[in-house]
Amino acid sequence: MPRVTLETLPDYARYLITAAEEAATHYPATRTVRLPRLELTAHVAPGVLADALGDAFVEAEDDLAEPSTCRIFTVHPGIGGIPEPAQWGDAHFTEYGFAERLAGAGLRGHYFHDLDFWQVYDPERHIGVQLMTSPDAFPPWEPTAPLRAFLHWEYAARGMRLTHAGTLGANGKGVLLAGAGGAGKSGTVAAGLLNGLDSVGDDYVLIDLAGGVTARPLFSTLKQDPQGFARLGLKQRLRIESPLNWQGKHTFHIADIAPRPVPAALDIVALVVPHIGGGEMSSIVPVSRRDAMIALAPSGIMQMPGERESGFRFFGDLTRQLPSYRLSLGTHPEEIAGTLADFLTRVVS
Amino acid sequence: MRDSDAYSVASRDIVFESFDGEAVVLNLANGKYFGFSDSGSRVWQALSSGVDARTLIGLNAGGSTLGAAELEHFISQLLELGLLVPSEAAARPLPGELPAELAATSEPLTVSTHDDLADLIIVDPIHEVEEPLGWPAVKQAS
């Protein structure tokens, strides 16, 4: 079993990309997904990952801009010409040091030790490799947002950003809901969708700062813990039989509860920081940009491999462009949605 | 013996942005981030840009006069948190607008540390390891 150190990391990453390209005739299936400004082609074996590529994305059907392309090989040693994944050979590992070493060589990457799961990407050639020990040896979060790391690297190279935030909107205008896990983002998004509002995502959305703040959808998946699922009436409405995900949450899709097709974009007019208020009624009050930045940036930066400083700058620019508010969440989904709908009307006018 | 009492940002892992005069600082290497009071933000900006700390003593800040002991305590916190290091470079002069900006502040000099990303780091893809042992000794949540 080869062992990779910080010293040999860039060479190993390039070796994986070359090996994956040379094995191109051996891949059992190819899927192409049309995303905002990007056509993603993934070579993948049939199974959970291939299924996820088919149903976890919101395809950008009306995106008029000419897309660029990227190509990701999801591979394992069962495919001819693909090597066994190497293990990490240095005594000390930090995600940051790993990413910095690759960035110095013009590459991006991530390594998940438990599974010897490698992801490497060449942003100049728009080619990436996801190397697994077997077709299903991927981290449990991968099917919810497949190939998330590659999209993060590709869009970051173009000045856009996968952002850890929820969204709600109406008539093309919307708010970004920012906060770490447990702040109430997902429940707020589901409450809004069930009561007539639109969303382009509740966990990761694509943000572009060219010409204002624009949020576009990438992933269609929504998540709710069993308590929220029951409170929102989703238990009766969706009758999901599938097991809870690795976080103990139900997963479903925006289209399952949305009043309309997912919009291609929302023009974001405010940054909103939700929190569980404790009162029956919701309220929205201004909050400092400092507090909004703290709610928005750190979790998104630290959950993504690499691009940390550029992410911090990006989220700083985003925060400066938007008015910021704190949303104290009431207890009734319909009332929460109504408060946000009224707020959107006020801000837009 | 240093000629001045100047400091610089401890490393390129320490990044910061300012919003309406309020600073947010993030340590990219470990995910810890820091919030400052309004007077703390102004003093952070001055110190991190190389202003001689001694020139801040006696200025109005946070509703009172900035004393040497208070400033020394604040600086020792920033050194301990790994945000600043002493600098041998020539100190920069006090920016002309800083006394008025400091005088307009209302909160005492404070810095708060946020490390609530520890859970995220443990459960989703990033590992934090025990520093002396390295991988595979994953740091356990305390």
Tab-separated table of C-alpha atoms in Angstrom:
chain	number	residue	atom	x	y	z
A	1	MET	CA	0.000	0.000	0.000
A	2	PRO	CA	1.681	3.271	-1.064
A	3	ARG	CA	1.865	6.043	1.522
A	4	VAL	CA	1.625	9.685	0.622
A	5	THR	CA	3.275	12.518	2.531
A	6	LEU	CA	3.031	16.278	2.184
A	7	GLU	CA	6.237	16.090	0.146
A	8	THR	CA	4.852	13.630	-2.411
A	9	LEU	CA	1.235	14.847	-2.373
A	10	PRO	CA	1.248	16.943	-5.593
A	11	ASP	CA	2.945	14.134	-7.547
A	12	TYR	CA	0.404	11.635	-6.235
A	13	ALA	CA	-2.489	13.916	-7.202
A	14	ARG	CA	-1.184	14.281	-10.745
A	15	TYR	CA	-0.572	10.543	-10.941
A	16	LEU	CA	-4.214	9.872	-10.023
A	17	ILE	CA	-5.491	12.277	-12.656
A	18	THR	CA	-3.302	10.693	-15.338
A	19	ALA	CA	-4.330	7.166	-14.329
A	20	ALA	CA	-8.029	8.095	-14.413
A	21	GLU	CA	-7.739	9.711	-17.836
A	22	GLU	CA	-5.854	6.742	-19.272
A	23	ALA	CA	-8.563	4.390	-18.015
A	24	ALA	CA	-11.299	6.413	-19.710
A	25	THR	CA	-12.457	3.543	-21.937
A	26	HIS	CA	-13.160	1.319	-18.926
A	27	TYR	CA	-15.812	3.389	-17.142
A	28	PRO	CA	-19.199	1.716	-16.986
A	29	ALA	CA	-21.391	4.829	-17.092
A	30	THR	CA	-21.289	8.540	-17.752
A	31	ARG	CA	-23.698	11.149	-16.433
A	32	THR	CA	-23.894	14.764	-17.496
A	33	VAL	CA	-25.536	17.399	-15.327
A	34	ARG	CA	-26.245	20.952	-16.454
A	35	LEU	CA	-25.559	23.362	-13.597
A	36	PRO	CA	-25.371	27.171	-13.595
A	37	ARG	CA	-22.665	28.161	-16.105
A	38	LEU	CA	-21.267	24.635	-15.891
A	39	GLU	CA	-21.747	21.289	-17.572
A	40	LEU	CA	-20.544	18.574	-15.214
A	41	THR	CA	-19.671	15.199	-16.714
A	42	ALA	CA	-19.128	12.408	-14.215
A	43	HIS	CA	-17.847	8.935	-14.977
A	44	VAL	CA	-19.383	6.708	-12.360
A	45	ALA	CA	-20.260	3.088	-11.643
A	46	PRO	CA	-23.948	2.192	-11.245
A	47	GLY	CA	-25.064	2.451	-7.624
A	48	VAL	CA	-25.930	4.971	-4.944
A	49	LEU	CA	-23.583	7.663	-6.277
A	50	ALA	CA	-24.854	7.345	-9.823
A	51	ASP	CA	-28.430	7.550	-8.511
A	52	ALA	CA	-27.517	10.642	-6.486
A	53	LEU	CA	-26.134	12.303	-9.594
A	54	GLY	CA	-29.510	11.673	-11.172
A	55	ASP	CA	-31.701	13.151	-8.445
A	56	ALA	CA	-29.693	15.370	-6.060
A	57	PHE	CA	-29.153	18.283	-8.450
A	58	VAL	CA	-31.401	21.044	-9.705
A	59	GLU	CA	-30.605	21.146	-13.396
A	60	ALA	CA	-30.139	24.600	-14.932
A	61	GLU	CA	-32.502	24.125	-17.855
A	62	ASP	CA	-33.020	27.805	-18.576
A	63	ASP	CA	-29.424	28.921	-18.119
A	64	LEU	CA	-28.773	30.883	-21.301
A	65	ALA	CA	-25.080	31.462	-20.648
A	66	GLU	CA	-22.692	29.198	-22.540
A	67	PRO	CA	-21.478	26.716	-19.923
A	68	SER	CA	-17.904	25.686	-19.385
A	69	THR	CA	-17.293	22.035	-18.711
A	70	CYS	CA	-15.652	19.946	-16.051
A	71	ARG	CA	-15.056	16.215	-15.937
A	72	ILE	CA	-14.922	14.105	-12.797
A	73	PHE	CA	-13.826	10.475	-12.666
A	74	THR	CA	-15.315	8.595	-9.703
A	75	VAL	CA	-13.133	5.532	-9.666
A	76	HIS	CA	-12.067	2.454	-7.683
A	77	PRO	CA	-9.523	-0.329	-8.205
A	78	GLY	CA	-12.161	-2.584	-9.771
A	79	ILE	CA	-11.846	-0.465	-12.917
A	80	GLY	CA	-8.952	-1.473	-15.169
A	81	GLY	CA	-5.905	0.738	-14.713
A	82	ILE	CA	-7.068	2.341	-11.442
A	83	PRO	CA	-4.673	1.848	-8.493
A	84	GLU	CA	-5.510	1.032	-4.880
A	85	PRO	CA	-5.916	4.272	-2.899
A	86	ALA	CA	-2.801	5.290	-1.036
A	87	GLN	CA	-2.801	5.987	2.693
A	88	TRP	CA	-1.591	9.080	4.436
A	89	GLY	CA	1.998	8.523	5.507
A	90	ASP	CA	2.908	11.578	7.551
A	91	ALA	CA	2.526	11.513	11.321
A	92	HIS	CA	0.732	14.824	11.285
A	93	PHE	CA	-2.245	15.707	9.131
A	94	THR	CA	-4.155	18.948	8.942
A	95	GLU	CA	-6.785	19.641	6.347
A	96	TYR	CA	-5.369	23.122	5.965
A	97	GLY	CA	-1.762	22.015	5.421
A	98	PHE	CA	-2.946	19.402	2.926
A	99	ALA	CA	-4.902	21.977	0.925
A	100	GLU	CA	-2.099	24.537	1.077
A	101	ARG	CA	0.437	22.044	-0.270
A	102	LEU	CA	-1.782	21.190	-3.226
A	103	ALA	CA	-2.660	24.822	-3.888
A	104	GLY	CA	1.060	25.582	-4.167
A	105	ALA	CA	1.142	23.139	-7.085
A	106	GLY	CA	-1.983	24.587	-8.715
A	107	LEU	CA	-4.174	21.723	-7.521
A	108	ARG	CA	-7.008	21.170	-5.073
A	109	GLY	CA	-7.766	18.149	-2.970
A	110	HIS	CA	-9.246	16.452	0.030
A	111	TYR	CA	-8.529	13.188	1.850
A	112	PHE	CA	-10.961	11.381	4.158
A	113	HIS	CA	-8.872	9.039	6.262
A	114	ASP	CA	-11.514	6.616	7.488
A	115	LEU	CA	-12.109	5.340	3.965
A	116	ASP	CA	-8.876	6.258	2.167
A	117	PHE	CA	-11.146	8.439	0.068
A	118	TRP	CA	-9.297	10.862	-2.212
A	119	GLN	CA	-10.566	13.812	-4.186
A	120	VAL	CA	-8.113	15.757	-6.356
A	121	TYR	CA	-8.853	18.467	-8.882
A	122	ASP	CA	-6.911	20.383	-11.499
A	123	PRO	CA	-8.785	23.711	-11.850
A	124	GLU	CA	-6.800	24.705	-14.901
A	125	ARG	CA	-7.804	21.596	-16.869
A	126	HIS	CA	-11.187	21.232	-15.105
A	127	ILE	CA	-10.529	17.548	-14.427
A	128	GLY	CA	-10.954	15.760	-11.126
A	129	VAL	CA	-10.678	12.295	-9.619
A	130	GLN	CA	-12.604	10.778	-6.740
A	131	LEU	CA	-10.774	7.594	-5.771
A	132	MET	CA	-12.500	5.100	-3.462
A	133	THR	CA	-11.499	1.634	-2.269
A	134	SER	CA	-14.766	0.246	-3.738
A	135	PRO	CA	-17.799	1.666	-5.618
A	136	ASP	CA	-19.708	2.405	-2.388
A	137	ALA	CA	-16.818	3.446	-0.135
A	138	PHE	CA	-17.715	7.121	0.133
A	139	PRO	CA	-18.496	9.300	3.186
A	140	PRO	CA	-22.148	9.234	4.259
A	141	TRP	CA	-22.783	12.870	3.328
A	142	GLU	CA	-21.726	12.384	-0.286
A	143	PRO	CA	-25.100	11.286	-1.779
A	144	THR	CA	-26.898	14.376	-0.397
A	145	ALA	CA	-24.568	16.780	-2.178
A	146	PRO	CA	-22.574	14.652	-4.620
A	147	LEU	CA	-19.214	15.929	-5.860
A	148	ARG	CA	-19.680	19.003	-3.654
A	149	ALA	CA	-15.941	19.531	-3.217
A	150	PHE	CA	-15.304	19.607	-6.968
A	151	LEU	CA	-18.075	22.130	-7.499
A	152	HIS	CA	-16.620	24.217	-4.663
A	153	TRP	CA	-13.195	24.276	-6.336
A	154	GLU	CA	-14.501	24.881	-9.853
A	155	TYR	CA	-16.813	27.733	-8.913
A	156	ALA	CA	-14.260	29.295	-6.542
A	157	ALA	CA	-11.779	29.450	-9.413
A	158	ARG	CA	-14.372	31.518	-11.284
A	159	GLY	CA	-15.062	33.931	-8.439
A	160	MET	CA	-18.319	32.301	-7.359
A	161	ARG	CA	-18.893	30.389	-4.157
A	162	LEU	CA	-20.803	27.462	-2.713
A	163	THR	CA	-22.289	29.085	0.352
A	164	HIS	CA	-23.559	27.355	3.471
A	165	ALA	CA	-26.920	29.104	3.699
A	166	GLY	CA	-30.603	28.593	3.107
A	167	THR	CA	-32.747	30.715	0.803
A	168	LEU	CA	-36.335	31.897	0.602
A	169	GLY	CA	-37.855	34.302	-1.870
A	170	ALA	CA	-40.788	35.546	-3.879
A	171	ASN	CA	-41.042	37.079	-7.338
A	172	GLY	CA	-37.332	36.589	-7.979
A	173	LYS	CA	-36.177	38.396	-4.816
A	174	GLY	CA	-34.945	36.553	-1.783
A	175	VAL	CA	-33.040	36.378	1.470
A	176	LEU	CA	-30.011	34.345	2.494
A	177	LEU	CA	-30.489	32.500	5.787
A	178	ALA	CA	-27.129	32.169	7.518
A	179	GLY	CA	-26.073	30.246	10.588
A	180	ALA	CA	-24.333	27.119	11.788
A	181	GLY	CA	-26.186	23.834	12.134
A	182	GLY	CA	-29.149	23.970	14.499
A	183	ALA	CA	-29.838	27.653	13.932
A	184	GLY	CA	-33.129	26.915	12.198
A	185	LYS	CA	-32.222	27.365	8.522
A	186	SER	CA	-33.710	24.130	7.203
A	187	GLY	CA	-36.921	24.393	9.195
A	188	THR	CA	-37.391	27.978	8.024
A	189	VAL	CA	-36.855	27.028	4.385
A	190	ALA	CA	-39.324	24.148	4.634
A	191	ALA	CA	-41.880	26.379	6.389
A	192	GLY	CA	-41.527	28.956	3.599
A	193	LEU	CA	-41.857	26.407	0.789
A	194	LEU	CA	-44.958	24.892	2.390
A	195	ASN	CA	-46.547	28.330	2.549
A	196	GLY	CA	-45.988	29.678	-0.932
A	197	LEU	CA	-42.411	30.964	-0.987
A	198	ASP	CA	-39.628	29.844	-3.340
A	199	SER	CA	-36.178	28.504	-2.477
A	200	VAL	CA	-33.003	27.683	-4.394
A	201	GLY	CA	-31.624	25.499	-1.601
A	202	ASP	CA	-31.478	25.027	2.150
A	203	ASP	CA	-27.885	23.947	2.771
A	204	TYR	CA	-25.509	24.883	-0.036
A	205	VAL	CA	-26.343	27.398	-2.737
A	206	LEU	CA	-24.187	29.007	-5.409
A	207	ILE	CA	-23.554	32.710	-4.851
A	208	ASP	CA	-22.353	35.112	-7.523
A	209	LEU	CA	-21.468	38.705	-6.582
A	210	ALA	CA	-21.257	40.042	-10.148
A	211	GLY	CA	-23.978	42.684	-10.486
A	212	GLY	CA	-25.456	42.289	-7.004
A	213	VAL	CA	-25.859	39.157	-4.932
A	214	THR	CA	-27.407	36.282	-6.876
A	215	ALA	CA	-28.189	32.842	-5.470
A	216	ARG	CA	-28.580	29.880	-7.800
A	217	PRO	CA	-29.616	26.311	-7.025
A	218	LEU	CA	-27.254	23.345	-7.175
A	219	PHE	CA	-28.689	20.683	-4.887
A	220	SER	CA	-32.341	19.743	-4.606
A	221	THR	CA	-32.083	17.958	-1.280
A	222	LEU	CA	-33.801	19.156	1.901
A	223	LYS	CA	-33.242	17.712	5.377
A	224	GLN	CA	-35.325	17.701	8.532
A	225	ASP	CA	-34.899	15.995	11.861
A	226	PRO	CA	-37.898	13.848	12.934
A	227	GLN	CA	-39.251	16.544	15.289
A	228	GLY	CA	-39.214	19.241	12.597
A	229	PHE	CA	-40.559	16.754	10.078
A	230	ALA	CA	-43.567	16.079	12.277
A	231	ARG	CA	-44.056	19.745	13.270
A	232	LEU	CA	-44.204	20.776	9.610
A	233	GLY	CA	-46.771	18.109	8.792
A	234	LEU	CA	-44.362	16.385	6.425
A	235	LYS	CA	-44.850	12.979	7.983
A	236	GLN	CA	-48.391	12.798	6.638
A	237	ARG	CA	-47.684	14.701	3.452
A	238	LEU	CA	-44.632	12.817	2.157
A	239	ARG	CA	-44.997	9.399	3.788
A	240	ILE	CA	-41.277	8.711	3.397
A	241	GLU	CA	-40.320	5.103	4.095
A	242	SER	CA	-36.582	5.426	3.520
A	243	PRO	CA	-34.253	5.297	6.545
A	244	LEU	CA	-32.936	8.444	8.229
A	245	ASN	CA	-29.646	9.738	6.865
A	246	TRP	CA	-26.294	9.646	8.662
A	247	GLN	CA	-27.344	12.710	10.719
A	248	GLY	CA	-30.586	11.055	11.808
A	249	LYS	CA	-32.622	13.278	9.466
A	250	HIS	CA	-35.263	12.691	6.824
A	251	THR	CA	-34.159	13.694	3.326
A	252	PHE	CA	-36.502	14.821	0.569
A	253	HIS	CA	-36.468	17.257	-2.333
A	254	ILE	CA	-37.489	20.864	-2.889
A	255	ALA	CA	-39.939	19.785	-5.596
A	256	ASP	CA	-41.741	17.565	-3.057
A	257	ILE	CA	-43.082	20.584	-1.185
A	258	ALA	CA	-42.460	23.652	-3.399
A	259	PRO	CA	-45.421	25.566	-4.803
A	260	ARG	CA	-43.650	26.132	-8.126
A	261	PRO	CA	-40.594	24.833	-10.024
A	262	VAL	CA	-37.317	25.906	-8.451
A	263	PRO	CA	-36.393	29.343	-9.846
A	264	ALA	CA	-33.171	29.616	-11.816
A	265	ALA	CA	-31.974	32.378	-9.484
A	266	LEU	CA	-32.963	34.700	-6.666
A	267	ASP	CA	-31.697	38.255	-6.381
A	268	ILE	CA	-30.690	38.380	-2.742
A	269	VAL	CA	-31.796	41.530	-0.946
A	270	ALA	CA	-30.929	40.747	2.691
A	271	LEU	CA	-28.845	38.532	4.903
A	272	VAL	CA	-30.980	37.018	7.665
A	273	VAL	CA	-29.672	35.186	10.727
A	274	PRO	CA	-32.402	32.918	12.153
A	275	HIS	CA	-32.460	31.694	15.699
A	276	ILE	CA	-34.940	29.828	17.843
A	277	GLY	CA	-36.702	32.708	19.513
A	278	GLY	CA	-38.738	31.049	22.209
A	279	GLY	CA	-41.740	33.280	21.601
A	280	GLU	CA	-44.882	32.362	19.719
A	281	MET	CA	-44.513	35.077	17.085
A	282	SER	CA	-41.594	35.735	14.753
A	283	SER	CA	-39.802	39.067	14.540
A	284	ILE	CA	-37.085	40.561	12.361
A	285	VAL	CA	-34.713	43.259	13.617
A	286	PRO	CA	-31.462	44.705	12.213
A	287	VAL	CA	-28.218	43.064	13.314
A	288	SER	CA	-24.632	44.262	12.888
A	289	ARG	CA	-22.734	43.157	9.817
A	290	ARG	CA	-20.079	41.781	12.156
A	291	ASP	CA	-22.609	39.386	13.690
A	292	ALA	CA	-24.017	38.489	10.281
A	293	MET	CA	-20.522	37.730	8.978
A	294	ILE	CA	-19.828	35.516	11.994
A	295	ALA	CA	-23.066	33.629	11.305
A	296	LEU	CA	-22.371	33.259	7.600
A	297	ALA	CA	-18.701	32.733	6.982
A	298	PRO	CA	-16.919	30.398	9.398
A	299	SER	CA	-19.093	27.301	8.981
A	300	GLY	CA	-19.035	27.534	5.187
A	301	ILE	CA	-15.302	28.099	5.095
A	302	MET	CA	-14.357	25.355	7.509
A	303	GLN	CA	-16.680	22.730	6.024
A	304	MET	CA	-15.113	23.085	2.593
A	305	PRO	CA	-11.631	21.859	1.705
A	306	GLY	CA	-9.258	24.607	0.624
A	307	GLU	CA	-9.948	28.145	-0.634
A	308	ARG	CA	-10.279	29.379	2.927
A	309	GLU	CA	-8.799	32.844	2.615
A	310	SER	CA	-10.582	33.543	-0.680
A	311	GLY	CA	-13.781	32.354	1.014
A	312	PHE	CA	-13.321	34.733	3.922
A	313	ARG	CA	-12.812	37.656	1.519
A	314	PHE	CA	-15.793	36.573	-0.582
A	315	PHE	CA	-18.122	36.358	2.405
A	316	GLY	CA	-16.819	39.725	3.612
A	317	ASP	CA	-17.755	41.279	0.266
A	318	LEU	CA	-21.144	39.567	0.340
A	319	THR	CA	-21.883	40.815	3.852
A	320	ARG	CA	-21.000	44.396	2.912
A	321	GLN	CA	-23.441	44.339	-0.007
A	322	LEU	CA	-26.502	43.353	2.017
A	323	PRO	CA	-28.466	44.725	4.942
A	324	SER	CA	-28.396	42.256	7.823
A	325	TYR	CA	-31.193	41.137	10.135
A	326	ARG	CA	-31.862	38.717	12.966
A	327	LEU	CA	-34.975	36.560	12.643
A	328	SER	CA	-36.425	35.295	15.902
A	329	LEU	CA	-38.403	32.243	14.889
A	330	GLY	CA	-41.908	31.783	16.220
A	331	THR	CA	-43.512	28.407	16.655
A	332	HIS	CA	-45.951	28.233	13.711
A	333	PRO	CA	-44.593	27.491	10.208
A	334	GLU	CA	-47.325	29.523	8.540
A	335	GLU	CA	-46.606	32.555	10.717
A	336	ILE	CA	-42.844	32.297	10.086
A	337	ALA	CA	-43.440	32.204	6.326
A	338	GLY	CA	-45.854	35.139	6.554
A	339	THR	CA	-43.348	37.207	8.523
A	340	LEU	CA	-40.692	36.571	5.897
A	341	ALA	CA	-43.068	37.281	3.015
A	342	ASP	CA	-44.051	40.624	4.587
A	343	PHE	CA	-40.393	41.401	5.235
A	344	LEU	CA	-39.472	40.701	1.604
A	345	THR	CA	-42.244	42.986	0.395
A	346	ARG	CA	-40.994	45.778	2.695
A	347	VAL	CA	-37.325	45.427	1.755
A	348	VAL	CA	-37.967	45.228	-1.975
A	349	SER	CA	-40.272	48.237	-1.971
B	1	MET	CA	15.264	45.679	23.433
B	2	ARG	CA	12.804	46.912	20.837
B	3	ASP	CA	12.879	50.558	19.815
B	4	SER	CA	9.106	50.671	19.683
B	5	ASP	CA	6.132	48.730	21.003
B	6	ALA	CA	4.887	47.586	17.615
B	7	TYR	CA	3.212	44.358	16.578
B	8	SER	CA	2.254	42.535	13.413
B	9	VAL	CA	-0.306	39.893	12.501
B	10	ALA	CA	1.021	36.547	13.751
B	11	SER	CA	0.837	34.633	10.477
B	12	ARG	CA	-0.864	34.601	7.123
B	13	ASP	CA	-3.404	32.186	8.632
B	14	ILE	CA	-4.877	35.126	10.532
B	15	VAL	CA	-7.287	36.997	8.279
B	16	PHE	CA	-9.634	39.803	9.179
B	17	GLU	CA	-12.323	41.997	7.746
B	18	SER	CA	-13.893	45.121	9.132
B	19	PHE	CA	-17.602	45.929	8.981
B	20	ASP	CA	-18.752	49.422	9.932
B	21	GLY	CA	-15.671	49.678	12.156
B	22	GLU	CA	-16.183	46.260	13.774
B	23	ALA	CA	-13.544	43.623	13.128
B	24	VAL	CA	-14.005	39.892	12.554
B	25	VAL	CA	-10.822	37.823	12.716
B	26	LEU	CA	-10.536	34.190	11.631
B	27	ASN	CA	-7.704	31.742	12.170
B	28	LEU	CA	-7.794	29.771	8.935
B	29	ALA	CA	-5.682	26.975	10.381
B	30	ASN	CA	-8.036	25.936	13.155
B	31	GLY	CA	-11.378	27.613	12.471
B	32	LYS	CA	-11.404	29.753	15.611
B	33	TYR	CA	-12.837	33.179	15.028
B	34	PHE	CA	-12.834	36.309	17.110
B	35	GLY	CA	-15.157	39.234	17.637
B	36	PHE	CA	-14.122	42.571	19.098
B	37	SER	CA	-15.941	45.311	20.949
B	38	ASP	CA	-16.090	48.628	19.091
B	39	SER	CA	-13.019	50.036	20.871
B	40	GLY	CA	-11.279	46.656	20.581
B	41	SER	CA	-11.872	46.695	16.831
B	42	ARG	CA	-10.207	50.094	16.456
B	43	VAL	CA	-7.247	49.104	18.600
B	44	TRP	CA	-6.907	45.777	16.745
B	45	GLN	CA	-6.814	47.610	13.431
B	46	ALA	CA	-4.146	49.994	14.731
B	47	LEU	CA	-1.964	47.312	16.308
B	48	SER	CA	-2.263	44.878	13.399
B	49	SER	CA	-1.136	47.595	11.010
B	50	GLY	CA	2.011	48.281	13.056
B	51	VAL	CA	1.053	51.372	15.063
B	52	ASP	CA	3.214	51.837	18.200
B	53	ALA	CA	1.043	50.726	21.121
B	54	ARG	CA	2.419	53.497	23.340
B	55	THR	CA	0.829	56.162	21.138
B	56	LEU	CA	-2.632	54.793	22.046
B	57	ILE	CA	-2.240	55.343	25.798
B	58	GLY	CA	-4.224	58.302	27.069
B	59	LEU	CA	-6.649	58.434	24.151
B	60	ASN	CA	-10.369	58.437	24.851
B	61	ALA	CA	-11.904	55.015	24.144
B	62	GLY	CA	-15.042	53.220	25.269
B	63	GLY	CA	-16.193	56.117	27.424
B	64	SER	CA	-12.965	56.527	29.411
B	65	THR	CA	-9.255	57.127	28.991
B	66	LEU	CA	-7.225	54.214	27.678
B	67	GLY	CA	-4.748	53.266	30.386
B	68	ALA	CA	-1.421	51.490	30.024
B	69	ALA	CA	-2.539	48.523	32.138
B	70	GLU	CA	-5.773	48.054	30.183
B	71	LEU	CA	-3.926	48.190	26.866
B	72	GLU	CA	-1.229	45.839	28.100
B	73	HIS	CA	-3.857	43.318	29.186
B	74	PHE	CA	-5.588	43.525	25.804
B	75	ILE	CA	-2.325	43.062	23.925
B	76	SER	CA	-1.359	40.091	26.093
B	77	GLN	CA	-4.693	38.481	25.150
B	78	LEU	CA	-3.996	39.008	21.441
B	79	LEU	CA	-0.499	37.528	21.843
B	80	GLU	CA	-1.848	34.567	23.788
B	81	LEU	CA	-4.543	33.910	21.194
B	82	GLY	CA	-1.870	33.801	18.505
B	83	LEU	CA	-3.244	36.794	16.642
B	84	LEU	CA	-0.286	39.182	17.040
B	85	VAL	CA	3.471	38.861	17.464
B	86	PRO	CA	5.973	41.577	18.493
B	87	SER	CA	7.460	43.296	15.475
B	88	GLU	CA	11.007	44.519	14.941
B	89	ALA	CA	9.903	46.687	12.028
B	90	ALA	CA	9.697	50.455	12.429
B	91	ALA	CA	6.395	51.439	13.991
B	92	ARG	CA	3.829	53.291	11.922
B	93	PRO	CA	2.552	56.640	13.169
B	94	LEU	CA	-0.873	56.991	14.724
B	95	PRO	CA	-3.396	57.523	11.886
B	96	GLY	CA	-4.861	61.013	12.125
B	97	GLU	CA	-8.476	59.850	12.220
B	98	LEU	CA	-7.977	57.198	14.904
B	99	PRO	CA	-8.331	59.389	18.049
B	100	ALA	CA	-11.750	60.602	16.909
B	101	GLU	CA	-12.844	57.094	15.923
B	102	LEU	CA	-11.739	55.719	19.288
B	103	ALA	CA	-13.467	58.563	21.124
B	104	ALA	CA	-16.725	57.620	19.405
B	105	THR	CA	-16.663	54.073	20.795
B	106	SER	CA	-18.759	53.073	23.787
B	107	GLU	CA	-17.583	49.577	24.807
B	108	PRO	CA	-14.476	48.598	26.797
B	109	LEU	CA	-11.570	46.822	25.110
B	110	THR	CA	-12.607	43.183	24.692
B	111	VAL	CA	-12.023	40.266	22.344
B	112	SER	CA	-14.270	37.189	22.354
B	113	THR	CA	-13.241	33.763	21.076
B	114	HIS	CA	-15.632	31.499	19.192
B	115	ASP	CA	-14.705	27.854	18.715
B	116	ASP	CA	-18.187	26.496	18.167
B	117	LEU	CA	-17.094	24.982	14.874
B	118	ALA	CA	-15.542	22.086	16.754
B	119	ASP	CA	-18.634	19.958	16.179
B	120	LEU	CA	-18.636	20.694	12.479
B	121	ILE	CA	-14.974	19.880	12.223
B	122	ILE	CA	-15.511	16.543	13.914
B	123	VAL	CA	-18.568	15.365	12.004
B	124	ASP	CA	-18.032	16.681	8.531
B	125	PRO	CA	-15.182	15.992	6.443
B	126	ILE	CA	-12.447	17.757	8.343
B	127	HIS	CA	-10.532	15.997	11.070
B	128	GLU	CA	-8.851	17.614	13.999
B	129	VAL	CA	-6.031	15.524	15.378
B	130	GLU	CA	-4.252	15.436	18.697
B	131	GLU	CA	-1.352	17.773	18.028
B	132	PRO	CA	1.469	15.746	19.644
B	133	LEU	CA	0.315	12.457	18.137
B	134	GLY	CA	-0.853	13.388	14.672
B	135	TRP	CA	-3.069	11.173	12.589
B	136	PRO	CA	-4.699	8.718	13.316
B	137	ALA	CA	-5.304	10.075	16.843
B	138	VAL	CA	-8.463	12.054	16.157
B	139	LYS	CA	-9.220	14.667	18.766
B	140	GLN	CA	-12.251	13.697	20.802
B	141	ALA	CA	-14.989	16.191	21.569
B	142	SER	CA	-14.661	17.337	25.158
